Coordinates of C-alpha atoms in Angstrom, one line a residue:
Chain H
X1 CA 0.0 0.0 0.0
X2 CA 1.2 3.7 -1.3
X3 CA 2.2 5.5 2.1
X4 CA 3.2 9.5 2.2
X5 CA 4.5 10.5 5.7
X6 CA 5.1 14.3 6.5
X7 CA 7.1 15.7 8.8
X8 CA 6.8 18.1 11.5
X9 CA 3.1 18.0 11.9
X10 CA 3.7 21.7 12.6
X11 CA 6.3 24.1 12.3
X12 CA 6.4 28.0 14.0
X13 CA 8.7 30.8 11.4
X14 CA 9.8 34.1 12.6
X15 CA 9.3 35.6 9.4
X16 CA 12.4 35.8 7.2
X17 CA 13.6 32.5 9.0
X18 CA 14.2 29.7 6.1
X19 CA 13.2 26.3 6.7
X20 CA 12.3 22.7 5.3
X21 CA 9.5 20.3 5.1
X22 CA 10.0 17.0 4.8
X23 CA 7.5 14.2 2.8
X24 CA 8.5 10.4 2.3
X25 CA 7.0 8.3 0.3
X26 CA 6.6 4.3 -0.2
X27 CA 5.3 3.6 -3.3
X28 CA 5.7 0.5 -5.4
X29 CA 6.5 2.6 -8.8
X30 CA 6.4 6.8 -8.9
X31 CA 4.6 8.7 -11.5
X32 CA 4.6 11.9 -9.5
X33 CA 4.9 13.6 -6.4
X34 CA 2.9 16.6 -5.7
X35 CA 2.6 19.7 -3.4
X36 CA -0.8 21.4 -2.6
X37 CA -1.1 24.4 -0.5
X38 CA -4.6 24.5 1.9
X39 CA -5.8 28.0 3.4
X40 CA -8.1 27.4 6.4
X41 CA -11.5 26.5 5.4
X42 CA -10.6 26.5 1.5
X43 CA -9.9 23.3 -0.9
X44 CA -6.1 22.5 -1.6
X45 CA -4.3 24.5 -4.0
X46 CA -2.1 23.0 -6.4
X47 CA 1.9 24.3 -6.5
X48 CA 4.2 21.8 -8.0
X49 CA 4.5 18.7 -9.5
X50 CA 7.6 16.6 -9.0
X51 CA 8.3 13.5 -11.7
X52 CA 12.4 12.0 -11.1
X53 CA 14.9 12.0 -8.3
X54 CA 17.1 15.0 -8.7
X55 CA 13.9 17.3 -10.1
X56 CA 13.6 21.0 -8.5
X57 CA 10.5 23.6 -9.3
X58 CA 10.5 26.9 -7.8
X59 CA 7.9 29.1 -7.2
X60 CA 8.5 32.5 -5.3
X61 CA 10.1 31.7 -2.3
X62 CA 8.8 27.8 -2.5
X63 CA 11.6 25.0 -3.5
X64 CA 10.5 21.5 -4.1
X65 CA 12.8 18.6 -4.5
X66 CA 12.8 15.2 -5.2
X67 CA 14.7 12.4 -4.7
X68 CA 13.9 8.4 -4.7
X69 CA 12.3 8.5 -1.3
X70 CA 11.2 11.8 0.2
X71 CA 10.8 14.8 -1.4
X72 CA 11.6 18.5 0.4
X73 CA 10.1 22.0 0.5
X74 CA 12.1 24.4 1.2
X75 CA 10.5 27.6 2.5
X76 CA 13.2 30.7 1.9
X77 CA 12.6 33.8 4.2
X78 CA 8.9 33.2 4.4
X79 CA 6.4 35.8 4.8
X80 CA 2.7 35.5 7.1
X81 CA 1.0 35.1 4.0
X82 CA 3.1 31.7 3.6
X83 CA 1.1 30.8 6.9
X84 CA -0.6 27.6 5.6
X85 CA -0.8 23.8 5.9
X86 CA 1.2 22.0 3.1
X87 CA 0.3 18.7 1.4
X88 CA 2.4 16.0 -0.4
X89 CA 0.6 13.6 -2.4
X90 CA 1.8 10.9 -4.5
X91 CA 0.7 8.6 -7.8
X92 CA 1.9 5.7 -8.2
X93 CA 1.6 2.9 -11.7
X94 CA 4.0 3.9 -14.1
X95 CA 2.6 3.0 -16.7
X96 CA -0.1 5.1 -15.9
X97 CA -3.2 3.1 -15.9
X98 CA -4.3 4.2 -11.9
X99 CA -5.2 7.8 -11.3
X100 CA -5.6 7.3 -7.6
X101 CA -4.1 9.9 -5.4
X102 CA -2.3 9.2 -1.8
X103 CA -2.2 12.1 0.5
X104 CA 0.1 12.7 3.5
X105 CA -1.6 14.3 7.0
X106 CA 0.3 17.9 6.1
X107 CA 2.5 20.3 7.6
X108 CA 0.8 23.4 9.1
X109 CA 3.4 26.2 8.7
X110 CA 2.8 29.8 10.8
X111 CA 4.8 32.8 10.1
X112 CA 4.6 35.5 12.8
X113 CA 5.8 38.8 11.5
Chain L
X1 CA -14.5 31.7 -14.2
X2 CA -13.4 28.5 -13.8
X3 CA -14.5 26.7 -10.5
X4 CA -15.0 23.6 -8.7
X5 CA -19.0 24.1 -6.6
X6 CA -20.1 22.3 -4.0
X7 CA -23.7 21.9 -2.1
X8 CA -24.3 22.1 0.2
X9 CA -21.8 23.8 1.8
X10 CA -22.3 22.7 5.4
X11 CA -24.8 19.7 6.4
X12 CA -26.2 18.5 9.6
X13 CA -28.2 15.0 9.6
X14 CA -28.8 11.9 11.5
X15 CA -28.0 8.4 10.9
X16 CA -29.7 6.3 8.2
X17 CA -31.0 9.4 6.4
X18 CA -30.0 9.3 2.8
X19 CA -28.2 12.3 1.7
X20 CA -26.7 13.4 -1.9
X21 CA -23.5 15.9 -2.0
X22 CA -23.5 17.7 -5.3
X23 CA -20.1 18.6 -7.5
X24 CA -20.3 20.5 -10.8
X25 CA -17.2 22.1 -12.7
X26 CA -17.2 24.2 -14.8
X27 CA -14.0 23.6 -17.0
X28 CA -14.6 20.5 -19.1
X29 CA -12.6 18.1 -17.1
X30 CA -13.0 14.4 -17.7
X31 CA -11.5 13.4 -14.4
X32 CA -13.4 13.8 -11.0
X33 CA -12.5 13.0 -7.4
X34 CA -14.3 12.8 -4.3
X35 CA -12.1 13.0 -0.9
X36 CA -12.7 13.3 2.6
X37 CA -10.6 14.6 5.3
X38 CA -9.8 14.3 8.5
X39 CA -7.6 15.3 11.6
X40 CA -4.5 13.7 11.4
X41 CA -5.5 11.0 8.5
X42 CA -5.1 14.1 5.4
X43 CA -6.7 14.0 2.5
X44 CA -8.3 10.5 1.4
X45 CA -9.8 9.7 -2.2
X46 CA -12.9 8.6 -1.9
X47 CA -14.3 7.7 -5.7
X48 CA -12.6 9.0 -9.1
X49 CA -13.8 9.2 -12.2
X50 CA -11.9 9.0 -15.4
X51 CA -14.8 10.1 -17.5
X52 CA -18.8 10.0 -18.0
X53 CA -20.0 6.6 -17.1
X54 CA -16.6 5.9 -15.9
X55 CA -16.3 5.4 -12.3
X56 CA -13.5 3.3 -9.8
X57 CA -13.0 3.1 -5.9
X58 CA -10.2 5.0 -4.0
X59 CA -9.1 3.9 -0.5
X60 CA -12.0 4.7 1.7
X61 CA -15.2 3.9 -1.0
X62 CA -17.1 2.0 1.9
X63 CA -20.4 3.5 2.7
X64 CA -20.5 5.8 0.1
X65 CA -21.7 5.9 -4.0
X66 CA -21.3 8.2 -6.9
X67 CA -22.7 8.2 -10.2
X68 CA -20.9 10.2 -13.6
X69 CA -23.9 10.8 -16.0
X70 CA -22.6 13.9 -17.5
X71 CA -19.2 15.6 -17.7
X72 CA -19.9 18.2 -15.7
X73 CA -21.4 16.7 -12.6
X74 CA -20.4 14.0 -9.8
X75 CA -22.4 13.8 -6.9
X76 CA -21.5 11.4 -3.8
X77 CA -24.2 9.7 -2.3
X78 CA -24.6 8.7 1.4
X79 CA -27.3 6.1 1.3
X80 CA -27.2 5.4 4.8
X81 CA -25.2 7.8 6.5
X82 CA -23.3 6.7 10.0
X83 CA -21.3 8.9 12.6
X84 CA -18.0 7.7 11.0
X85 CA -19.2 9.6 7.7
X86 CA -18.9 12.6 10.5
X87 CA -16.0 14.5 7.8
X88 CA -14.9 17.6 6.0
X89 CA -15.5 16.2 2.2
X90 CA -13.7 17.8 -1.2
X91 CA -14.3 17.3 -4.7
X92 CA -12.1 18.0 -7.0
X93 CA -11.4 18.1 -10.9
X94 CA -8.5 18.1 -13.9
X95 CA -8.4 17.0 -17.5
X96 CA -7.4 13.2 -17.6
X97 CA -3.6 14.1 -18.9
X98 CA -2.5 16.3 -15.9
X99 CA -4.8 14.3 -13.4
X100 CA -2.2 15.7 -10.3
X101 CA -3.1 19.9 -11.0
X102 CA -6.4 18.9 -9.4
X103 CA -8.6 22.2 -9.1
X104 CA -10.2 21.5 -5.6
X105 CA -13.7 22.8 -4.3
X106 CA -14.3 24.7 -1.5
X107 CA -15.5 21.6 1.1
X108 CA -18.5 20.2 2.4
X109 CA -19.0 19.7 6.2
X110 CA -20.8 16.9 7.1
X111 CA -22.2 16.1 10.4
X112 CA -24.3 12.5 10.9
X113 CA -25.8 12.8 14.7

């Protein structure tokens, strides 16, 4: 069975003060590995989508990376509006033939200015 | 503009009272999602479909039904709803080919007294 694991459940910034969030993975075969942003009370919001070990997307000051068993985002001199929980999600089947989508429990991030 | 509704928006009912969740997007995607989620268990996929008429079971599809009989539309139906059903539920959509940039409703809370 697909498992995603995140890690810390929650994580307190100073604003300006860089961290990283951690999701492994256990799948039997990788298509992709994904990142979601969630707002209280609001439906996930997608960010990146991560396919081979050694892959990195950036988005403002958001840094994913992947490699074959976790996959990192890096949060550089975050702001409160960073202040959210953040989802990993993983597909597995190579070969592409099942759609189904494995969430981890999420890392709630707060930035105090 | 292109969204993901959901109604109702918050639900109160009691156990054994049928009850249908409505999900309609707006965007022409052939692929459709039902998930619920819960404190400390994330995000988990209920029902996908690929397509119209085109349904399959995610990781928690006990208890619970869905029916794809236009594009546009996928309700979930509770036909005999328990306490355990007691969840925060999301529906979501994308075009079959980028199936991970889901585009996620806004949640429906569900309470079975």
């Amino acid at each position: 069975e697909d498992q995603v694991t995140q890690s810390p459940e929650a994580l307190r910034l100073q604003e300006g003060e860089s961290s990283s969030l951690n999701c492994s993975y256990t799948v039997s075969g990788l298509r992709g590995l994904f990142w979601y942003r969630q707002d209280p009370g609001k439906g996930p919001e997608f960010l990146f989508t991560l396919y081979s070990a050694g892959e990195e997307k950036e988005k403002e000051r958001l840094k994913a990376t992947l490699t074959k068993k976790e996959s990192f985002l890096h949060i550089t001199a975050p702001k409160p509006e960073d202040s959210a929980t953040y989802l990993c999600a993983v597909q597995a089947d190579p070969w592409g033939n099942d759609y189904k989508l494995s969430f981890g429990a999420g890392t709630t991030v707060t930035v105090r200015a | 503009e292109a969204q993901v509704t959901q109604n109702p928006r918050y639900l109160i009912t009691v156990t054994g009272k049928k009850l249908t969740v409505t999900c309609s997007q707006n965007m022409n995607h052939e692929y459709m999602s039902w998930y619920r989620q819960d404190p400390g268990l994330g995000l988990r996929q209920i029902y996908y479909s690929m397509n119209v008429e085109v349904t399959d079971k995610g990781d928690v599809p006990e208890g619970y039904k869905v029916s794809r009989k236009e594009k546009r539309n996928f309700p979930l139906i509770l036909e005999s709803p328990s306490p355990n059903q007691t969840s925060l539920y999301f529906c979501a959509s994308s075009t079959t080919r980028d199936t991970y940039e889901q585009y996620f409703g806004p949640g429906t809370r569900l309470t079975v007294t």
